[in-house]
PDB file of C-alpha atoms in Angstrom:
ATOM      1  CA  MET A   1    -212.569  43.204 123.652  1.00  0.00           C
ATOM      2  CA  LYS A   2    -209.347  44.977 122.678  1.00  0.00           C
ATOM      3  CA  SER A   3    -209.350  46.993 125.890  1.00  0.00           C
ATOM      4  CA  GLU A   4    -209.674  43.773 127.944  1.00  0.00           C
ATOM      5  CA  ALA A   5    -206.771  42.223 126.061  1.00  0.00           C
ATOM      6  CA  LYS A   6    -204.651  45.299 126.719  1.00  0.00           C
ATOM      7  CA  LYS A   7    -205.515  45.185 130.417  1.00  0.00           C
ATOM      8  CA  GLU A   8    -204.532  41.479 130.590  1.00  0.00           C
ATOM      9  CA  LYS A   9    -201.201  42.233 128.930  1.00  0.00           C
ATOM     10  CA  ALA A  10    -200.584  45.068 131.353  1.00  0.00           C
ATOM     11  CA  ALA A  11    -201.507  42.968 134.398  1.00  0.00           C
ATOM     12  CA  GLY A  12    -199.691  39.878 133.115  1.00  0.00           C
ATOM     13  CA  LEU A  13    -201.126  36.396 132.584  1.00  0.00           C
ATOM     14  CA  ARG A  14    -202.274  34.698 135.769  1.00  0.00           C
ATOM     15  CA  LEU A  15    -204.305  31.583 136.491  1.00  0.00           C
ATOM     16  CA  HIS A  16    -207.391  33.658 137.265  1.00  0.00           C
ATOM     17  CA  ASN A  17    -207.336  35.576 133.960  1.00  0.00           C
ATOM     18  CA  LEU A  18    -206.390  32.823 131.509  1.00  0.00           C
ATOM     19  CA  ARG A  19    -208.823  32.619 128.596  1.00  0.00           C
ATOM     20  CA  LEU A  20    -209.100  30.576 125.439  1.00  0.00           C
ATOM     21  CA  ARG A  21    -208.248  32.215 122.131  1.00  0.00           C
ATOM     22  CA  PRO A  22    -211.256  33.639 120.231  1.00  0.00           C
ATOM     23  CA  GLY A  23    -212.762  30.916 118.022  1.00  0.00           C
ATOM     24  CA  ALA A  24    -211.298  28.033 120.020  1.00  0.00           C
ATOM     25  CA  ARG A  25    -214.701  27.142 121.476  1.00  0.00           C
ATOM     26  CA  HIS A  26    -217.817  26.604 119.383  1.00  0.00           C
ATOM     27  CA  ARG A  27    -221.475  26.454 120.270  1.00  0.00           C
ATOM     28  CA  VAL A  28    -222.661  22.884 120.889  1.00  0.00           C
ATOM     29  CA  LYS A  29    -224.732  21.486 118.017  1.00  0.00           C
ATOM     30  CA  ARG A  30    -228.234  20.873 119.450  1.00  0.00           C
ATOM     31  CA  LEU A  31    -230.058  18.153 117.549  1.00  0.00           C
ATOM     32  CA  GLY A  32    -233.777  17.436 117.299  1.00  0.00           C
ATOM     33  CA  CYS A  33    -234.946  20.860 118.457  1.00  0.00           C
ATOM     34  CA  GLY A  34    -237.345  21.579 115.606  1.00  0.00           C
ATOM     35  CA  GLU A  35    -236.852  22.440 111.950  1.00  0.00           C
ATOM     36  CA  SER A  36    -235.956  26.060 112.650  1.00  0.00           C
ATOM     37  CA  SER A  37    -232.840  25.017 114.601  1.00  0.00           C
ATOM     38  CA  GLY A  38    -231.003  24.137 111.404  1.00  0.00           C
ATOM     39  CA  HIS A  39    -230.624  20.500 112.472  1.00  0.00           C
ATOM     40  CA  GLY A  40    -234.249  19.565 112.885  1.00  0.00           C
ATOM     41  CA  LYS A  41    -236.329  16.632 111.626  1.00  0.00           C
ATOM     42  CA  THR A  42    -233.657  14.020 110.729  1.00  0.00           C
ATOM     43  CA  SER A  43    -230.984  15.623 112.998  1.00  0.00           C
ATOM     44  CA  GLY A  44    -228.214  15.411 110.412  1.00  0.00           C
ATOM     45  CA  LYS A  45    -228.679  11.662 109.789  1.00  0.00           C
ATOM     46  CA  GLY A  46    -230.410  11.833 106.402  1.00  0.00           C
ATOM     47  CA  HIS A  47    -233.459   9.765 105.507  1.00  0.00           C
ATOM     48  CA  LYS A  48    -233.733   6.214 106.861  1.00  0.00           C
ATOM     49  CA  GLY A  49    -231.143   3.551 106.147  1.00  0.00           C
ATOM     50  CA  GLN A  50    -228.631   1.738 108.318  1.00  0.00           C
ATOM     51  CA  LYS A  51    -226.695   4.840 109.357  1.00  0.00           C
ATOM     52  CA  ALA A  52    -229.878   6.611 110.480  1.00  0.00           C
ATOM     53  CA  ARG A  53    -230.657   3.908 113.052  1.00  0.00           C
ATOM     54  CA  SER A  54    -229.551   3.937 116.669  1.00  0.00           C
ATOM     55  CA  GLY A  55    -226.195   2.148 116.923  1.00  0.00           C
ATOM     56  CA  GLY A  56    -226.018   1.697 113.154  1.00  0.00           C
ATOM     57  CA  SER A  57    -222.483   1.935 111.798  1.00  0.00           C
ATOM     58  CA  LEU A  58    -220.287   0.311 109.165  1.00  0.00           C
ATOM     59  CA  ARG A  59    -216.761  -0.960 109.644  1.00  0.00           C
ATOM     60  CA  LEU A  60    -213.844   0.607 107.830  1.00  0.00           C
ATOM     61  CA  GLY A  61    -213.595  -0.559 104.216  1.00  0.00           C
ATOM     62  CA  PHE A  62    -217.114  -2.067 104.081  1.00  0.00           C
ATOM     63  CA  GLU A  63    -218.684  -1.599 100.637  1.00  0.00           C
ATOM     64  CA  GLY A  64    -222.209  -2.870 101.115  1.00  0.00           C
ATOM     65  CA  GLY A  65    -221.359  -6.529 100.664  1.00  0.00           C
ATOM     66  CA  GLN A  66    -219.521  -6.267  97.360  1.00  0.00           C
ATOM     67  CA  MET A  67    -215.888  -7.345  97.167  1.00  0.00           C
ATOM     68  CA  PRO A  68    -213.972  -4.525  98.898  1.00  0.00           C
ATOM     69  CA  LEU A  69    -211.136  -2.691  97.201  1.00  0.00           C
ATOM     70  CA  ILE A  70    -208.452  -4.136  99.490  1.00  0.00           C
ATOM     71  CA  ARG A  71    -209.434  -7.640  98.331  1.00  0.00           C
ATOM     72  CA  ARG A  72    -209.784  -6.675  94.651  1.00  0.00           C
ATOM     73  CA  LEU A  73    -206.251  -5.295  94.378  1.00  0.00           C
ATOM     74  CA  PRO A  74    -203.497  -7.764  93.424  1.00  0.00           C
ATOM     75  CA  LYS A  75    -200.961  -8.696  96.073  1.00  0.00           C
ATOM     76  CA  ARG A  76    -197.397  -9.100  94.848  1.00  0.00           C
ATOM     77  CA  GLY A  77    -193.926  -9.074  96.271  1.00  0.00           C
ATOM     78  CA  PHE A  78    -192.526  -9.673  99.736  1.00  0.00           C
ATOM     79  CA  ASN A  79    -193.028  -7.533 102.806  1.00  0.00           C
ATOM     80  CA  ASN A  80    -190.382  -7.760 105.497  1.00  0.00           C
ATOM     81  CA  ALA A  81    -192.497  -5.998 108.150  1.00  0.00           C
ATOM     82  CA  ALA A  82    -193.536  -9.306 109.724  1.00  0.00           C
ATOM     83  CA  PHE A  83    -189.866 -10.095 110.464  1.00  0.00           C
ATOM     84  CA  HIS A  84    -188.953  -6.654 111.795  1.00  0.00           C
ATOM     85  CA  LYS A  85    -187.012  -6.768 115.068  1.00  0.00           C
ATOM     86  CA  ARG A  86    -187.956  -4.092 117.590  1.00  0.00           C
ATOM     87  CA  TYR A  87    -185.284  -3.011 120.061  1.00  0.00           C
ATOM     88  CA  ALA A  88    -185.881  -1.219 123.376  1.00  0.00           C
ATOM     89  CA  ILE A  89    -183.845   2.013 123.346  1.00  0.00           C
ATOM     90  CA  VAL A  90    -181.898   2.985 126.476  1.00  0.00           C
ATOM     91  CA  ASN A  91    -179.592   6.027 126.680  1.00  0.00           C
ATOM     92  CA  LEU A  92    -176.510   6.350 128.880  1.00  0.00           C
ATOM     93  CA  SER A  93    -178.138   9.218 130.792  1.00  0.00           C
ATOM     94  CA  GLU A  94    -180.763   6.740 132.082  1.00  0.00           C
ATOM     95  CA  LEU A  95    -178.085   4.415 133.506  1.00  0.00           C
ATOM     96  CA  ALA A  96    -176.772   6.968 136.021  1.00  0.00           C
ATOM     97  CA  ASP A  97    -178.960   5.551 138.819  1.00  0.00           C
ATOM     98  CA  PHE A  98    -177.216   2.159 138.708  1.00  0.00           C
ATOM     99  CA  LYS A  99    -174.439   1.678 141.261  1.00  0.00           C
ATOM    100  CA  SER A 100    -170.846   1.321 140.142  1.00  0.00           C
ATOM    101  CA  GLY A 101    -169.941  -2.221 139.088  1.00  0.00           C
ATOM    102  CA  SER A 102    -173.548  -3.417 138.797  1.00  0.00           C
ATOM    103  CA  ILE A 103    -174.752  -5.549 135.891  1.00  0.00           C
ATOM    104  CA  VAL A 104    -177.184  -3.842 133.518  1.00  0.00           C
ATOM    105  CA  ASN A 105    -179.305  -6.341 131.600  1.00  0.00           C
ATOM    106  CA  GLU A 106    -182.940  -6.819 130.617  1.00  0.00           C
ATOM    107  CA  GLU A 107    -184.004  -7.948 134.107  1.00  0.00           C
ATOM    108  CA  SER A 108    -182.424  -4.969 135.881  1.00  0.00           C
ATOM    109  CA  LEU A 109    -183.769  -2.509 133.294  1.00  0.00           C
ATOM    110  CA  ARG A 110    -187.286  -3.898 133.670  1.00  0.00           C
ATOM    111  CA  ALA A 111    -187.001  -3.677 137.461  1.00  0.00           C
ATOM    112  CA  ALA A 112    -186.005  -0.004 137.107  1.00  0.00           C
ATOM    113  CA  ASN A 113    -188.957   0.617 134.701  1.00  0.00           C
ATOM    114  CA  LEU A 114    -186.582   1.782 131.955  1.00  0.00           C
ATOM    115  CA  VAL A 115    -187.928  -0.763 129.449  1.00  0.00           C
ATOM    116  CA  ARG A 116    -191.350  -2.379 129.183  1.00  0.00           C
ATOM    117  CA  GLY A 117    -193.395  -4.423 126.773  1.00  0.00           C
ATOM    118  CA  ASN A 118    -192.267  -6.985 124.210  1.00  0.00           C
ATOM    119  CA  PHE A 119    -189.101  -6.483 122.195  1.00  0.00           C
ATOM    120  CA  TYR A 120    -186.368  -8.523 120.531  1.00  0.00           C
ATOM    121  CA  GLY A 121    -183.454  -6.996 122.423  1.00  0.00           C
ATOM    122  CA  ILE A 122    -181.932  -3.882 124.000  1.00  0.00           C
ATOM    123  CA  LYS A 123    -179.971  -1.171 122.210  1.00  0.00           C
ATOM    124  CA  ILE A 124    -177.768   1.258 124.176  1.00  0.00           C
ATOM    125  CA  LEU A 125    -177.376   4.756 122.707  1.00  0.00           C
ATOM    126  CA  GLY A 126    -174.749   7.345 123.658  1.00  0.00           C
ATOM    127  CA  ASP A 127    -176.958  10.268 124.725  1.00  0.00           C
ATOM    128  CA  GLY A 128    -175.658  11.553 128.069  1.00  0.00           C
ATOM    129  CA  GLU A 129    -172.585  10.793 130.139  1.00  0.00           C
ATOM    130  CA  LEU A 130    -171.577   7.801 132.261  1.00  0.00           C
ATOM    131  CA  LYS A 131    -169.408   8.579 135.294  1.00  0.00           C
ATOM    132  CA  HIS A 132    -168.878   5.071 136.702  1.00  0.00           C
ATOM    133  CA  GLY A 133    -168.159   1.624 135.337  1.00  0.00           C
ATOM    134  CA  LEU A 134    -171.002  -0.771 134.579  1.00  0.00           C
ATOM    135  CA  THR A 135    -171.194  -4.258 133.094  1.00  0.00           C
ATOM    136  CA  ILE A 136    -173.693  -3.871 130.279  1.00  0.00           C
ATOM    137  CA  GLN A 137    -175.336  -6.874 128.646  1.00  0.00           C
ATOM    138  CA  ALA A 138    -177.169  -5.763 125.505  1.00  0.00           C
ATOM    139  CA  GLU A 139    -177.751  -6.991 121.962  1.00  0.00           C
ATOM    140  CA  LYS A 140    -176.679  -3.691 120.349  1.00  0.00           C
ATOM    141  CA  VAL A 141    -174.477  -0.803 121.478  1.00  0.00           C
ATOM    142  CA  SER A 142    -173.816   2.306 119.392  1.00  0.00           C
ATOM    143  CA  THR A 143    -170.236   3.408 118.679  1.00  0.00           C
ATOM    144  CA  ALA A 144    -170.537   6.571 120.803  1.00  0.00           C
ATOM    145  CA  ALA A 145    -172.024   4.623 123.712  1.00  0.00           C
ATOM    146  CA  ARG A 146    -169.285   1.978 123.495  1.00  0.00           C
ATOM    147  CA  GLU A 147    -166.564   4.634 123.715  1.00  0.00           C
ATOM    148  CA  LYS A 148    -168.163   6.339 126.720  1.00  0.00           C
ATOM    149  CA  ILE A 149    -168.757   3.039 128.559  1.00  0.00           C
ATOM    150  CA  GLU A 150    -165.156   1.893 128.073  1.00  0.00           C
ATOM    151  CA  LYS A 151    -163.846   5.351 129.011  1.00  0.00           C
ATOM    152  CA  ALA A 152    -165.793   5.187 132.308  1.00  0.00           C
ATOM    153  CA  GLY A 153    -164.236   1.773 133.057  1.00  0.00           C
ATOM    154  CA  GLY A 154    -167.229  -0.348 132.127  1.00  0.00           C
ATOM    155  CA  THR A 155    -167.476  -3.490 130.013  1.00  0.00           C
ATOM    156  CA  ILE A 156    -169.879  -4.697 127.330  1.00  0.00           C
ATOM    157  CA  ALA A 157    -170.932  -8.323 127.099  1.00  0.00           C
ATOM    158  CA  ALA A 158    -173.451 -10.286 125.076  1.00  0.00           C
ATOM    159  CA  PRO A 159    -176.580 -11.208 127.063  1.00  0.00           C
ATOM    160  CA  ALA A 160    -176.928 -14.813 128.173  1.00  0.00           C
ATOM    161  CA  LYS A 161    -179.888 -16.179 126.208  1.00  0.00           C
ATOM    162  CA  ALA A 162    -181.828 -19.176 127.500  1.00  0.00           C
ATOM    163  CA  PRO A 163    -182.430 -22.033 125.038  1.00  0.00           C
ATOM    164  CA  ARG A 164    -185.713 -21.890 123.126  1.00  0.00           C
ATOM    165  CA  ASN A 165    -187.195 -24.990 124.775  1.00  0.00           C
ATOM    166  CA  GLY A 166    -186.425 -23.676 128.281  1.00  0.00           C
ATOM    167  CA  ALA A 167    -183.343 -23.996 130.432  1.00  0.00           C
ATOM    168  CA  ALA A 168    -182.074 -27.548 130.779  1.00  0.00           C
ATOM    169  CA  THR A 169    -182.216 -28.810 134.337  1.00  0.00           C
ATOM    170  CA  GLU A 170    -179.382 -30.690 136.001  1.00  0.00           C
ATOM    171  CA  ALA A 171    -181.444 -33.891 136.041  1.00  0.00           C
ATOM    172  CA  SER A 172    -182.008 -33.755 132.288  1.00  0.00           C
ATOM    173  CA  ALA A 173    -178.345 -32.895 131.714  1.00  0.00           C
ATOM    174  CA  GLU A 174    -177.172 -35.888 133.762  1.00  0.00           C
ATOM    175  CA  LYS A 175    -179.669 -38.262 132.149  1.00  0.00           C
ATOM    176  CA  PRO A 176    -177.729 -40.712 129.921  1.00  0.00           C
ATOM    177  CA  LYS A 177    -178.586 -40.761 126.246  1.00  0.00           C
ATOM    178  CA  ARG A 178    -180.266 -43.835 124.846  1.00  0.00           C
ATOM    179  CA  ALA A 179    -177.882 -46.027 122.902  1.00  0.00           C
ATOM    180  CA  ALA A 180    -178.412 -46.009 119.165  1.00  0.00           C
ATOM    181  CA  ARG A 181    -179.891 -49.205 117.807  1.00  0.00           C
ATOM    182  CA  SER A 182    -177.876 -51.185 115.331  1.00  0.00           C
ATOM    183  CA  PRO A 183    -179.268 -51.619 111.811  1.00  0.00           C
ATOM    184  CA  ALA A 184    -179.583 -55.380 112.386  1.00  0.00           C
ATOM    185  CA  SER A 185    -181.962 -54.860 115.334  1.00  0.00           C
ATOM    186  CA  ARG A 186    -184.305 -52.597 113.361  1.00  0.00           C
ATOM    187  CA  LYS A 187    -187.369 -54.134 111.823  1.00  0.00           C
ATOM    188  CA  VAL A 188    -187.231 -53.954 108.083  1.00  0.00           C
ATOM    189  CA  LYS A 189    -190.636 -53.652 106.413  1.00  0.00           C
ATOM    190  CA  PRO A 190    -191.020 -55.714 103.226  1.00  0.00           C
ATOM    191  CA  LYS A 191    -191.352 -53.684 100.057  1.00  0.00           C
ATOM    192  CA  LYS A 192    -194.780 -53.634  98.448  1.00  0.00           C
ATOM    193  CA  THR A 193    -194.813 -54.675  94.839  1.00  0.00           C
ATOM    194  CA  LYS A 194    -197.442 -53.490  92.419  1.00  0.00           C
ATOM    195  CA  VAL A 195    -199.257 -56.279  90.652  1.00  0.00           C
ATOM    196  CA  GLY A 196    -200.589 -55.149  87.307  1.00  0.00           C
ATOM    197  CA  LYS A 197    -202.195 -56.796  84.329  1.00  0.00           C
ATOM    198  CA  LYS A 198    -199.854 -57.699  81.513  1.00  0.00           C
TER     199      LYS A 198
END
């Protein structure tokens, strides 16, 4: 074994003489091959029960039907993880493919496959160099990235966010508002009085 290793070192590692390190590969455990195999009879599944059956398994945290530990422990305090805002990270080195003077926003970054998935906004970091001016529309820009963008002749602007209920169309914008009704025209409901025994 040692002589082979010495020969490989002398010849140099090549694709045809690559080998796994000793102990990296193990013999496959053969189940159900008789009791003398070391894994015979029950094949490592114990005696009967749910886990011994074909396809029998238990979900994580299941305790046989009793109240599980995660439900027995008291829950106190406030966790801010549900309100965490995830930002898509983009470095200046990734913006080199954009032409000079082009607008870099979420749409253009998605088209270039630089960001994907769901996120709250975009954050520009200063890793790399920018050699031409770009108009960058992002929610967050680091201090180093801001300096490099302005030095290259670029500008930083806040992204134009659409209203939550969708963009208002021209027809809805031109539609006149309904005049407010005067208090005299409103129907006044009579107050209900409670009649009780004296």
